[in-house]
Amino acid sequence: MQNMRQWLAFLGLLLLLLLPGAGRAQNAAPAAPRTTRILFLLDASGSMRAPWEGEQRWDVAKRLLSKMVDSLNTYPHLELALRAYGHQHDNKENNCEDSRLEVPFAPKNAAAIKTRLKTIQPRGNTPITYSLLQSANDFPADKQSRNVLILITDGLESCKGDPCATSLALQRKRVFLKPFVIGIGAEREFGKQLECLGTYYNAADVSTFRTILNDVVAQTLAKTTVAVNLTDERGRPVESDVNLTFVNNVTGQPEYNYVHYRNAQGQPDALDIDALQSYDLTINTVPPVRATNLAIKPGRANVLTYKTPQGTLRLQNPSLSPNPYGRVQAVVRARGNPETVLALPFGNRQKLLAGDYEVELLTLPRQVRRLSIRQGQETAVTYEAPGILNIVSDYKGFGSIYQLGPDGEQTWVYDLPAGGSSKLNLPLQPGAYRLVFRTATAIGSRFTDVRNFTIRSGQTSSVSLFGR
């Protein structure tokens, strides 16, 4: 009956893994191509009436934007929307909620956007923060889509909001990816106050504005790949089979997890990475290698190279069976750094990043070994087979065991159970020791009993205590 239940449980787990979508991995591609949604957030405040190379800034912006959406009308899996601000109330009204979704998301809606652009007239304030907050409701609730916001503005926030904090909060909520911000007809100092919103571009002249708008949309639609090349100390591409974690450095959440692969020719494979986000990379060697703000160029086949030379630490038990210690653990630290790299039991091998380490052996007493891990080499660590300390007395009392150094110095090793029986069988590393003990019934410190003894591998050393 028990075997039947186990078999049914196994079949249930197998079915769960084979069902479509079950246990979907973080990197799993959706069944259908992802929809990209671009929201154009357009400044229609009164300042957009200012002249710009013989035209109003507004006329330049709507003309070039009309051409852009027209060129995108045939793209599959692409939806566009238009939100404008500052166009419903005059500047003297000081309206800080003057923002409206003029054309909602839909496929092939260039005509609707172009028609609406013809009727909008710039009039009022620049409520960027409010517009960003409202844009959160413009994108459909579709977790598989890529939500892109392109802000086109010639002015700063005029309603005492904090657009930078708002943009960051919405990115963290995954409302949209890192926005593009195009400052038109602006001085460079203007951009320093807007670059915190997202990726900022300074379009100081009409020609530059046209180029930037084309480039931003191209970045949004172009395919980007990243190949991660892991090398040894000499830059040779030999490392692989390491987990790579791409962390969105805005949300702090992992976006992609891949186990590194290298083909028969030694080349790493190309990974599909969305370049509209910014990433930190953790290469999960032990200890990990981290890189921040990856230089990923949209629409390119990027190759990122990192040195991750590795060797192997082997924790080898002595030839003794059974081992009086039981299972001995080791704590590994980078030399000079108190932080634990890992802890694992003897009898195991572990790949480590090449470097200098301290390995603390949790024998009794503890031992520290300093060693170096080299690329492609195995370094073994072991310890001497312990002996046994046998305290044959059954007096109750208080005492400690110390290890004796070559010059007679003593180092604490172990406390006997306080106030309890001193009868004990204790595995210890070979060496010279001292037992210091006072019975619970003794009436003074002068009745402390001090005994020196020696522990030898595989042997039992007996110590007798006398009550006083």
Short mmCIF file of N, CA, C and O in Angstrom, two decimals, residues 9-133:
data_model
loop_
_atom_site.label_atom_id
_atom_site.label_comp_id
_atom_site.label_asym_id
_atom_site.label_seq_id
_atom_site.Cartn_x
_atom_site.Cartn_y
_atom_site.Cartn_z
N ALA A 9 2.09 9.35 -6.03
CA ALA A 9 2.65 10.69 -5.79
C ALA A 9 3.65 11.05 -6.86
O ALA A 9 3.71 12.19 -7.35
N PHE A 10 4.46 10.06 -7.28
CA PHE A 10 5.45 10.30 -8.34
C PHE A 10 4.75 10.64 -9.65
O PHE A 10 5.13 11.57 -10.36
N LEU A 11 3.68 9.90 -9.98
CA LEU A 11 2.94 10.18 -11.21
C LEU A 11 2.33 11.57 -11.18
O LEU A 11 2.31 12.29 -12.18
N GLY A 12 1.82 11.97 -10.01
CA GLY A 12 1.23 13.31 -9.87
C GLY A 12 2.26 14.39 -10.11
O GLY A 12 1.99 15.39 -10.79
N LEU A 13 3.47 14.20 -9.56
CA LEU A 13 4.54 15.18 -9.77
C LEU A 13 4.95 15.24 -11.23
O LEU A 13 5.15 16.32 -11.81
N LEU A 14 5.03 14.08 -11.88
CA LEU A 14 5.41 14.03 -13.29
C LEU A 14 4.37 14.75 -14.15
O LEU A 14 4.70 15.54 -15.04
N LEU A 15 3.09 14.51 -13.86
CA LEU A 15 2.02 15.19 -14.59
C LEU A 15 2.10 16.70 -14.41
O LEU A 15 1.93 17.47 -15.35
N LEU A 16 2.38 17.13 -13.16
CA LEU A 16 2.48 18.56 -12.88
C LEU A 16 3.57 19.21 -13.71
O LEU A 16 3.41 20.31 -14.24
N LEU A 17 4.69 18.53 -13.84
CA LEU A 17 5.82 19.08 -14.59
C LEU A 17 5.54 19.11 -16.09
O LEU A 17 6.07 19.96 -16.81
N LEU A 18 4.71 18.19 -16.56
CA LEU A 18 4.46 18.11 -18.00
C LEU A 18 3.29 18.98 -18.45
O LEU A 18 3.15 19.26 -19.64
N LEU A 19 2.45 19.41 -17.51
CA LEU A 19 1.31 20.25 -17.90
C LEU A 19 1.79 21.56 -18.48
O LEU A 19 2.75 22.15 -18.00
N PRO A 20 1.12 22.10 -19.51
CA PRO A 20 1.51 23.38 -20.09
C PRO A 20 1.45 24.48 -19.04
O PRO A 20 0.46 24.65 -18.35
N GLY A 21 2.56 25.20 -18.91
CA GLY A 21 2.61 26.33 -17.98
C GLY A 21 2.93 25.93 -16.55
O GLY A 21 3.20 26.78 -15.71
N ALA A 22 2.86 24.60 -16.22
CA ALA A 22 3.10 24.21 -14.84
C ALA A 22 4.55 24.42 -14.48
O ALA A 22 5.46 24.06 -15.22
N GLY A 23 4.76 24.96 -13.29
CA GLY A 23 6.12 25.20 -12.83
C GLY A 23 6.91 26.03 -13.80
O GLY A 23 8.10 25.81 -13.97
N ARG A 24 6.29 27.01 -14.46
CA ARG A 24 6.97 27.77 -15.52
C ARG A 24 8.20 28.46 -14.97
O ARG A 24 8.15 29.16 -13.97
N ALA A 25 9.31 28.26 -15.61
CA ALA A 25 10.57 28.85 -15.16
C ALA A 25 10.55 30.36 -15.38
O ALA A 25 9.79 30.88 -16.19
N GLN A 26 11.41 31.04 -14.65
CA GLN A 26 11.47 32.49 -14.73
C GLN A 26 11.77 32.96 -16.14
O GLN A 26 11.27 33.99 -16.59
N ASN A 27 12.59 32.20 -16.87
CA ASN A 27 13.02 32.63 -18.19
C ASN A 27 12.09 32.14 -19.30
O ASN A 27 12.32 32.44 -20.46
N ALA A 28 11.10 31.32 -18.96
CA ALA A 28 10.30 30.68 -20.00
C ALA A 28 9.62 31.72 -20.88
O ALA A 28 9.01 32.66 -20.39
N ALA A 29 9.73 31.53 -22.18
CA ALA A 29 9.10 32.47 -23.11
C ALA A 29 7.60 32.24 -23.12
O ALA A 29 7.13 31.11 -22.98
N PRO A 30 6.80 33.29 -23.23
CA PRO A 30 5.35 33.11 -23.31
C PRO A 30 4.99 32.35 -24.57
O PRO A 30 5.73 32.32 -25.55
N ALA A 31 3.80 31.72 -24.55
CA ALA A 31 3.38 30.90 -25.69
C ALA A 31 3.26 31.74 -26.95
O ALA A 31 3.61 31.29 -28.03
N ALA A 32 2.74 32.97 -26.82
CA ALA A 32 2.61 33.86 -27.98
C ALA A 32 3.66 34.96 -27.88
O ALA A 32 4.16 35.26 -26.81
N PRO A 33 4.02 35.57 -29.02
CA PRO A 33 4.99 36.67 -28.97
C PRO A 33 4.51 37.78 -28.04
O PRO A 33 3.31 38.09 -27.98
N ARG A 34 5.44 38.37 -27.31
CA ARG A 34 5.08 39.42 -26.37
C ARG A 34 4.64 40.68 -27.10
O ARG A 34 5.21 41.07 -28.12
N THR A 35 3.63 41.33 -26.55
CA THR A 35 3.18 42.61 -27.09
C THR A 35 4.02 43.72 -26.49
O THR A 35 4.24 43.76 -25.27
N THR A 36 4.49 44.61 -27.34
CA THR A 36 5.17 45.82 -26.87
C THR A 36 4.19 46.98 -26.95
O THR A 36 3.54 47.19 -27.99
N ARG A 37 4.06 47.71 -25.86
CA ARG A 37 3.15 48.86 -25.81
C ARG A 37 3.98 50.11 -25.54
O ARG A 37 4.72 50.17 -24.55
N ILE A 38 3.85 51.10 -26.43
CA ILE A 38 4.57 52.36 -26.29
C ILE A 38 3.56 53.47 -26.01
O ILE A 38 2.67 53.73 -26.82
N LEU A 39 3.72 54.10 -24.85
CA LEU A 39 2.89 55.26 -24.52
C LEU A 39 3.73 56.52 -24.74
O LEU A 39 4.76 56.71 -24.11
N PHE A 40 3.28 57.37 -25.67
CA PHE A 40 3.91 58.66 -25.88
C PHE A 40 3.28 59.66 -24.91
O PHE A 40 2.07 59.94 -24.99
N LEU A 41 4.06 60.16 -23.97
CA LEU A 41 3.61 61.15 -23.01
C LEU A 41 4.13 62.51 -23.48
O LEU A 41 5.33 62.79 -23.39
N LEU A 42 3.22 63.33 -24.01
CA LEU A 42 3.63 64.50 -24.77
C LEU A 42 3.29 65.80 -24.04
O LEU A 42 2.14 66.00 -23.61
N ASP A 43 4.29 66.65 -23.92
CA ASP A 43 4.14 67.97 -23.31
C ASP A 43 3.34 68.86 -24.26
O ASP A 43 3.75 69.13 -25.39
N ALA A 44 2.17 69.33 -23.78
CA ALA A 44 1.37 70.29 -24.55
C ALA A 44 1.11 71.53 -23.68
O ALA A 44 0.04 72.14 -23.76
N SER A 45 2.11 71.87 -22.87
CA SER A 45 1.99 73.06 -22.03
C SER A 45 2.22 74.32 -22.88
O SER A 45 2.66 74.24 -24.04
N GLY A 46 1.97 75.48 -22.27
CA GLY A 46 2.08 76.73 -23.01
C GLY A 46 3.45 77.00 -23.57
O GLY A 46 3.59 77.63 -24.64
N SER A 47 4.49 76.50 -22.90
CA SER A 47 5.86 76.75 -23.37
C SER A 47 6.15 76.08 -24.71
O SER A 47 7.10 76.45 -25.39
N MET A 48 5.32 75.11 -25.09
CA MET A 48 5.54 74.43 -26.38
C MET A 48 5.19 75.33 -27.56
O MET A 48 5.42 74.97 -28.71
N ARG A 49 4.64 76.52 -27.28
CA ARG A 49 4.39 77.47 -28.37
C ARG A 49 5.66 78.26 -28.74
O ARG A 49 5.66 79.01 -29.73
N ALA A 50 6.71 78.10 -27.95
CA ALA A 50 7.94 78.85 -28.19
C ALA A 50 8.52 78.51 -29.57
O ALA A 50 8.40 77.36 -30.04
N PRO A 51 9.16 79.48 -30.23
CA PRO A 51 9.73 79.22 -31.56
C PRO A 51 10.93 78.28 -31.49
O PRO A 51 11.71 78.33 -30.54
N TRP A 52 11.06 77.48 -32.55
CA TRP A 52 12.18 76.51 -32.62
C TRP A 52 12.52 76.33 -34.09
O TRP A 52 11.83 75.66 -34.83
N GLU A 53 13.57 77.01 -34.50
CA GLU A 53 14.05 76.95 -35.88
C GLU A 53 12.93 77.29 -36.87
O GLU A 53 12.67 76.55 -37.85
N GLY A 54 12.22 78.37 -36.60
CA GLY A 54 11.20 78.85 -37.53
C GLY A 54 9.83 78.27 -37.35
O GLY A 54 8.89 78.64 -38.07
N GLU A 55 9.66 77.37 -36.42
CA GLU A 55 8.35 76.79 -36.13
C GLU A 55 8.13 76.81 -34.62
O GLU A 55 9.06 77.04 -33.83
N GLN A 56 6.91 76.53 -34.20
CA GLN A 56 6.66 76.30 -32.79
C GLN A 56 7.17 74.91 -32.41
O GLN A 56 7.13 73.97 -33.22
N ARG A 57 7.64 74.81 -31.17
CA ARG A 57 8.09 73.49 -30.70
C ARG A 57 6.96 72.46 -30.85
O ARG A 57 7.20 71.29 -31.20
N TRP A 58 5.74 72.89 -30.57
CA TRP A 58 4.61 71.97 -30.67
C TRP A 58 4.44 71.45 -32.09
O TRP A 58 4.22 70.25 -32.30
N ASP A 59 4.55 72.31 -33.06
CA ASP A 59 4.38 71.88 -34.45
C ASP A 59 5.47 70.89 -34.86
O ASP A 59 5.19 69.92 -35.58
N VAL A 60 6.70 71.14 -34.41
CA VAL A 60 7.79 70.19 -34.71
C VAL A 60 7.49 68.84 -34.07
O VAL A 60 7.60 67.78 -34.71
N ALA A 61 7.11 68.87 -32.79
CA ALA A 61 6.88 67.62 -32.05
C ALA A 61 5.75 66.82 -32.68
O ALA A 61 5.88 65.60 -32.90
N LYS A 62 4.61 67.46 -32.98
CA LYS A 62 3.49 66.69 -33.51
C LYS A 62 3.76 66.20 -34.93
O LYS A 62 3.32 65.11 -35.32
N ARG A 63 4.53 66.97 -35.73
CA ARG A 63 4.85 66.53 -37.08
C ARG A 63 5.74 65.28 -37.06
O ARG A 63 5.46 64.29 -37.76
N LEU A 64 6.79 65.35 -36.26
CA LEU A 64 7.72 64.21 -36.21
C LEU A 64 7.09 63.00 -35.54
O LEU A 64 7.33 61.85 -35.93
N LEU A 65 6.26 63.25 -34.52
CA LEU A 65 5.59 62.13 -33.87
C LEU A 65 4.58 61.48 -34.81
O LEU A 65 4.42 60.25 -34.82
N SER A 66 3.91 62.28 -35.61
CA SER A 66 2.96 61.73 -36.59
C SER A 66 3.67 60.83 -37.58
O SER A 66 3.18 59.74 -37.93
N LYS A 67 4.83 61.27 -38.06
CA LYS A 67 5.60 60.44 -38.99
C LYS A 67 6.06 59.15 -38.31
O LYS A 67 6.05 58.07 -38.93
N MET A 68 6.42 59.26 -37.03
CA MET A 68 6.90 58.08 -36.32
C MET A 68 5.80 57.05 -36.17
O MET A 68 5.99 55.87 -36.50
N VAL A 69 4.63 57.45 -35.70
CA VAL A 69 3.56 56.46 -35.50
C VAL A 69 3.11 55.88 -36.84
O VAL A 69 2.71 54.71 -36.92
N ASP A 70 3.16 56.68 -37.88
CA ASP A 70 2.81 56.19 -39.21
C ASP A 70 3.74 55.06 -39.64
O ASP A 70 3.31 54.05 -40.19
N SER A 71 5.04 55.24 -39.35
CA SER A 71 6.02 54.23 -39.75
C SER A 71 5.88 52.96 -38.92
O SER A 71 6.36 51.89 -39.33
N LEU A 72 5.24 53.04 -37.76
CA LEU A 72 5.11 51.88 -36.88
C LEU A 72 3.81 51.12 -37.09
O LEU A 72 3.59 50.09 -36.46
N ASN A 73 2.97 51.62 -37.94
CA ASN A 73 1.61 51.09 -38.05
C ASN A 73 1.57 49.64 -38.53
O ASN A 73 0.60 48.92 -38.26
N THR A 74 2.60 49.20 -39.23
CA THR A 74 2.57 47.84 -39.77
C THR A 74 3.30 46.83 -38.89
O THR A 74 3.32 45.64 -39.21
N TYR A 75 3.90 47.30 -37.79
CA TYR A 75 4.65 46.38 -36.93
C TYR A 75 3.70 45.42 -36.23
O TYR A 75 2.69 45.85 -35.65
N PRO A 76 3.99 44.12 -36.24
CA PRO A 76 3.15 43.17 -35.49
C PRO A 76 3.44 43.26 -33.99
O PRO A 76 4.53 43.67 -33.57
N HIS A 77 2.50 42.87 -33.20
CA HIS A 77 2.65 42.78 -31.74
C HIS A 77 3.08 44.11 -31.13
O HIS A 77 3.85 44.15 -30.17
N LEU A 78 2.60 45.20 -31.72
CA LEU A 78 2.93 46.54 -31.23
C LEU A 78 1.65 47.35 -31.10
O LEU A 78 0.83 47.40 -32.02
N GLU A 79 1.49 47.99 -29.93
CA GLU A 79 0.36 48.88 -29.70
C GLU A 79 0.88 50.23 -29.22
O GLU A 79 1.85 50.28 -28.44
N LEU A 80 0.23 51.29 -29.66
CA LEU A 80 0.63 52.65 -29.31
C LEU A 80 -0.50 53.36 -28.58
O LEU A 80 -1.68 53.02 -28.73
N ALA A 81 -0.11 54.35 -27.77
CA ALA A 81 -1.11 55.20 -27.11
C ALA A 81 -0.51 56.58 -26.95
O ALA A 81 0.72 56.77 -26.98
N LEU A 82 -1.40 57.58 -26.77
CA LEU A 82 -0.97 58.97 -26.63
C LEU A 82 -1.64 59.58 -25.41
O LEU A 82 -2.86 59.54 -25.27
N ARG A 83 -0.81 60.11 -24.53
CA ARG A 83 -1.29 60.92 -23.41
C ARG A 83 -0.63 62.29 -23.53
O ARG A 83 0.57 62.39 -23.79
N ALA A 84 -1.43 63.35 -23.36
CA ALA A 84 -0.91 64.72 -23.40
C ALA A 84 -1.22 65.41 -22.09
O ALA A 84 -2.14 65.02 -21.36
N TYR A 85 -0.42 66.42 -21.77
CA TYR A 85 -0.70 67.21 -20.56
C TYR A 85 -0.49 68.69 -20.86
O TYR A 85 0.26 69.07 -21.75
N GLY A 86 -1.21 69.53 -20.09
CA GLY A 86 -1.07 70.97 -20.22
C GLY A 86 -1.88 71.56 -21.35
O GLY A 86 -1.60 72.69 -21.76
N HIS A 87 -2.89 70.87 -21.87
CA HIS A 87 -3.60 71.32 -23.07
C HIS A 87 -5.09 71.60 -22.85
O HIS A 87 -5.78 71.98 -23.78
N GLN A 88 -5.59 71.37 -21.63
CA GLN A 88 -7.02 71.54 -21.39
C GLN A 88 -7.37 72.82 -20.62
O GLN A 88 -8.53 73.22 -20.60
N HIS A 89 -6.37 73.42 -19.99
CA HIS A 89 -6.60 74.61 -19.18
C HIS A 89 -5.50 75.63 -19.46
O HIS A 89 -4.34 75.27 -19.65
N ASP A 90 -5.87 76.88 -19.43
CA ASP A 90 -4.89 77.95 -19.63
C ASP A 90 -3.91 78.01 -18.47
O ASP A 90 -4.22 77.60 -17.34
N ASN A 91 -2.75 78.55 -18.76
CA ASN A 91 -1.69 78.62 -17.76
C ASN A 91 -2.12 79.38 -16.51
O ASN A 91 -1.76 79.04 -15.38
N LYS A 92 -2.95 80.44 -16.69
CA LYS A 92 -3.37 81.25 -15.54
C LYS A 92 -4.25 80.46 -14.56
O LYS A 92 -4.39 80.84 -13.39
N GLU A 93 -4.84 79.38 -15.01
CA GLU A 93 -5.67 78.55 -14.12
C GLU A 93 -4.83 77.69 -13.18
O GLU A 93 -5.34 77.15 -12.20
N ASN A 94 -3.55 77.52 -13.54
CA ASN A 94 -2.62 76.75 -12.70
C ASN A 94 -3.18 75.36 -12.35
O ASN A 94 -3.09 74.91 -11.21
N ASN A 95 -3.71 74.69 -13.33
CA ASN A 95 -4.32 73.38 -13.11
C ASN A 95 -3.23 72.29 -13.14
O ASN A 95 -2.54 72.13 -14.14
N CYS A 96 -3.12 71.60 -12.02
CA CYS A 96 -2.06 70.58 -11.89
C CYS A 96 -2.58 69.17 -12.13
O CYS A 96 -1.90 68.19 -11.81
N GLU A 97 -3.80 69.06 -12.66
CA GLU A 97 -4.33 67.76 -13.05
C GLU A 97 -4.74 67.77 -14.52
O GLU A 97 -5.63 67.03 -14.95
N ASP A 98 -4.05 68.62 -15.27
CA ASP A 98 -4.35 68.78 -16.68
C ASP A 98 -3.59 67.71 -17.48
O ASP A 98 -2.50 67.94 -18.01
N SER A 99 -4.15 66.52 -17.52
CA SER A 99 -3.52 65.40 -18.21
C SER A 99 -4.62 64.46 -18.66
O SER A 99 -5.58 64.20 -17.93
N ARG A 100 -4.46 63.94 -19.87
CA ARG A 100 -5.53 63.09 -20.41
C ARG A 100 -4.97 62.07 -21.39
O ARG A 100 -4.10 62.38 -22.20
N LEU A 101 -5.50 60.86 -21.28
CA LEU A 101 -5.19 59.83 -22.27
C LEU A 101 -6.03 60.13 -23.50
O LEU A 101 -7.25 59.94 -23.50
N GLU A 102 -5.39 60.61 -24.55
CA GLU A 102 -6.11 61.04 -25.75
C GLU A 102 -6.41 59.89 -26.69
O GLU A 102 -7.46 59.85 -27.32
N VAL A 103 -5.49 58.94 -26.80
CA VAL A 103 -5.71 57.77 -27.66
C VAL A 103 -5.26 56.55 -26.88
O VAL A 103 -4.07 56.41 -26.57
N PRO A 104 -6.17 55.65 -26.51
CA PRO A 104 -5.78 54.46 -25.75
C PRO A 104 -5.04 53.44 -26.62
O PRO A 104 -5.04 53.54 -27.85
N PHE A 105 -4.46 52.46 -25.97
CA PHE A 105 -3.70 51.43 -26.68
C PHE A 105 -4.59 50.63 -27.62
O PHE A 105 -5.70 50.23 -27.26
N ALA A 106 -4.05 50.41 -28.79
CA ALA A 106 -4.71 49.55 -29.77
C ALA A 106 -3.71 49.26 -30.88
O ALA A 106 -2.79 50.06 -31.13
N PRO A 107 -3.83 48.14 -31.57
CA PRO A 107 -2.95 47.87 -32.71
C PRO A 107 -3.33 48.75 -33.90
O PRO A 107 -4.50 49.10 -34.08
N LYS A 108 -2.34 49.12 -34.66
CA LYS A 108 -2.53 49.86 -35.92
C LYS A 108 -3.43 51.10 -35.73
O LYS A 108 -4.41 51.31 -36.46
N ASN A 109 -3.10 51.92 -34.72
CA ASN A 109 -3.94 53.09 -34.44
C ASN A 109 -3.22 54.40 -34.76
O ASN A 109 -3.48 55.43 -34.15
N ALA A 110 -2.29 54.38 -35.73
CA ALA A 110 -1.56 55.58 -36.11
C ALA A 110 -2.51 56.68 -36.57
O ALA A 110 -2.33 57.86 -36.23
N ALA A 111 -3.54 56.32 -37.31
CA ALA A 111 -4.47 57.34 -37.82
C ALA A 111 -5.16 58.08 -36.68
O ALA A 111 -5.33 59.31 -36.73
N ALA A 112 -5.55 57.35 -35.66
CA ALA A 112 -6.23 57.97 -34.52
C ALA A 112 -5.29 58.94 -33.80
O ALA A 112 -5.71 60.03 -33.38
N ILE A 113 -4.02 58.56 -33.65
CA ILE A 113 -3.06 59.43 -32.98
C ILE A 113 -2.80 60.68 -33.82
O ILE A 113 -2.78 61.81 -33.31
N LYS A 114 -2.61 60.51 -35.11
CA LYS A 114 -2.35 61.66 -35.99
C LYS A 114 -3.54 62.64 -35.99
O LYS A 114 -3.37 63.86 -35.94
N THR A 115 -4.73 62.10 -36.02
CA THR A 115 -5.93 62.95 -36.01
C THR A 115 -6.02 63.73 -34.71
O THR A 115 -6.34 64.93 -34.71
N ARG A 116 -5.74 63.07 -33.62
CA ARG A 116 -5.85 63.77 -32.32
C ARG A 116 -4.76 64.81 -32.17
O ARG A 116 -5.00 65.90 -31.60
N LEU A 117 -3.57 64.56 -32.68
CA LEU A 117 -2.48 65.54 -32.59
C LEU A 117 -2.85 66.84 -33.30
O LEU A 117 -2.44 67.93 -32.90
N LYS A 118 -3.65 66.73 -34.35
CA LYS A 118 -4.03 67.93 -35.11
C LYS A 118 -4.92 68.87 -34.30
O LYS A 118 -4.97 70.08 -34.56
N THR A 119 -5.65 68.34 -33.35
CA THR A 119 -6.64 69.14 -32.62
C THR A 119 -6.12 69.67 -31.29
O THR A 119 -6.72 70.58 -30.72
N ILE A 120 -5.04 69.11 -30.77
CA ILE A 120 -4.51 69.54 -29.47
C ILE A 120 -3.79 70.87 -29.64
O ILE A 120 -3.01 71.06 -30.58
N GLN A 121 -4.03 71.77 -28.70
CA GLN A 121 -3.35 73.07 -28.69
C GLN A 121 -2.67 73.28 -27.33
O GLN A 121 -3.30 73.11 -26.30
N PRO A 122 -1.37 73.60 -27.33
CA PRO A 122 -0.66 73.81 -26.06
C PRO A 122 -1.19 75.04 -25.33
O PRO A 122 -1.36 76.10 -25.93
N ARG A 123 -1.39 74.90 -23.97
CA ARG A 123 -2.01 76.01 -23.24
C ARG A 123 -1.43 76.23 -21.84
O ARG A 123 -1.16 77.35 -21.46
N GLY A 124 -1.29 75.18 -21.05
CA GLY A 124 -1.16 75.39 -19.60
C GLY A 124 0.12 74.95 -18.95
O GLY A 124 1.23 75.18 -19.45
N ASN A 125 -0.04 74.26 -17.78
CA ASN A 125 1.06 73.86 -16.89
C ASN A 125 1.81 72.64 -17.41
O ASN A 125 1.49 72.08 -18.46
N THR A 126 2.78 72.22 -16.58
CA THR A 126 3.59 71.03 -16.90
C THR A 126 3.49 70.03 -15.74
O THR A 126 4.43 69.86 -14.96
N PRO A 127 2.36 69.35 -15.58
CA PRO A 127 2.19 68.41 -14.46
C PRO A 127 2.75 67.03 -14.79
O PRO A 127 2.02 66.05 -15.00
N ILE A 128 4.07 66.93 -14.81
CA ILE A 128 4.70 65.65 -15.20
C ILE A 128 4.40 64.56 -14.19
O ILE A 128 4.06 63.42 -14.55
N THR A 129 4.52 64.86 -12.90
CA THR A 129 4.30 63.85 -11.87
C THR A 129 2.89 63.28 -11.95
O THR A 129 2.69 62.06 -11.94
N TYR A 130 1.91 64.17 -12.03
CA TYR A 130 0.51 63.72 -12.12
C TYR A 130 0.31 62.86 -13.38
O TYR A 130 -0.37 61.83 -13.33
N SER A 131 0.92 63.26 -14.47
CA SER A 131 0.77 62.51 -15.72
C SER A 131 1.38 61.12 -15.62
O SER A 131 0.82 60.14 -16.14
N LEU A 132 2.52 61.03 -14.96
CA LEU A 132 3.13 59.72 -14.76
C LEU A 132 2.23 58.82 -13.93
O LEU A 132 2.06 57.63 -14.24
N LEU A 133 1.67 59.37 -12.87
CA LEU A 133 0.76 58.58 -12.03
C LEU A 133 -0.45 58.11 -12.81
O LEU A 133 -0.88 56.96 -12.68
#
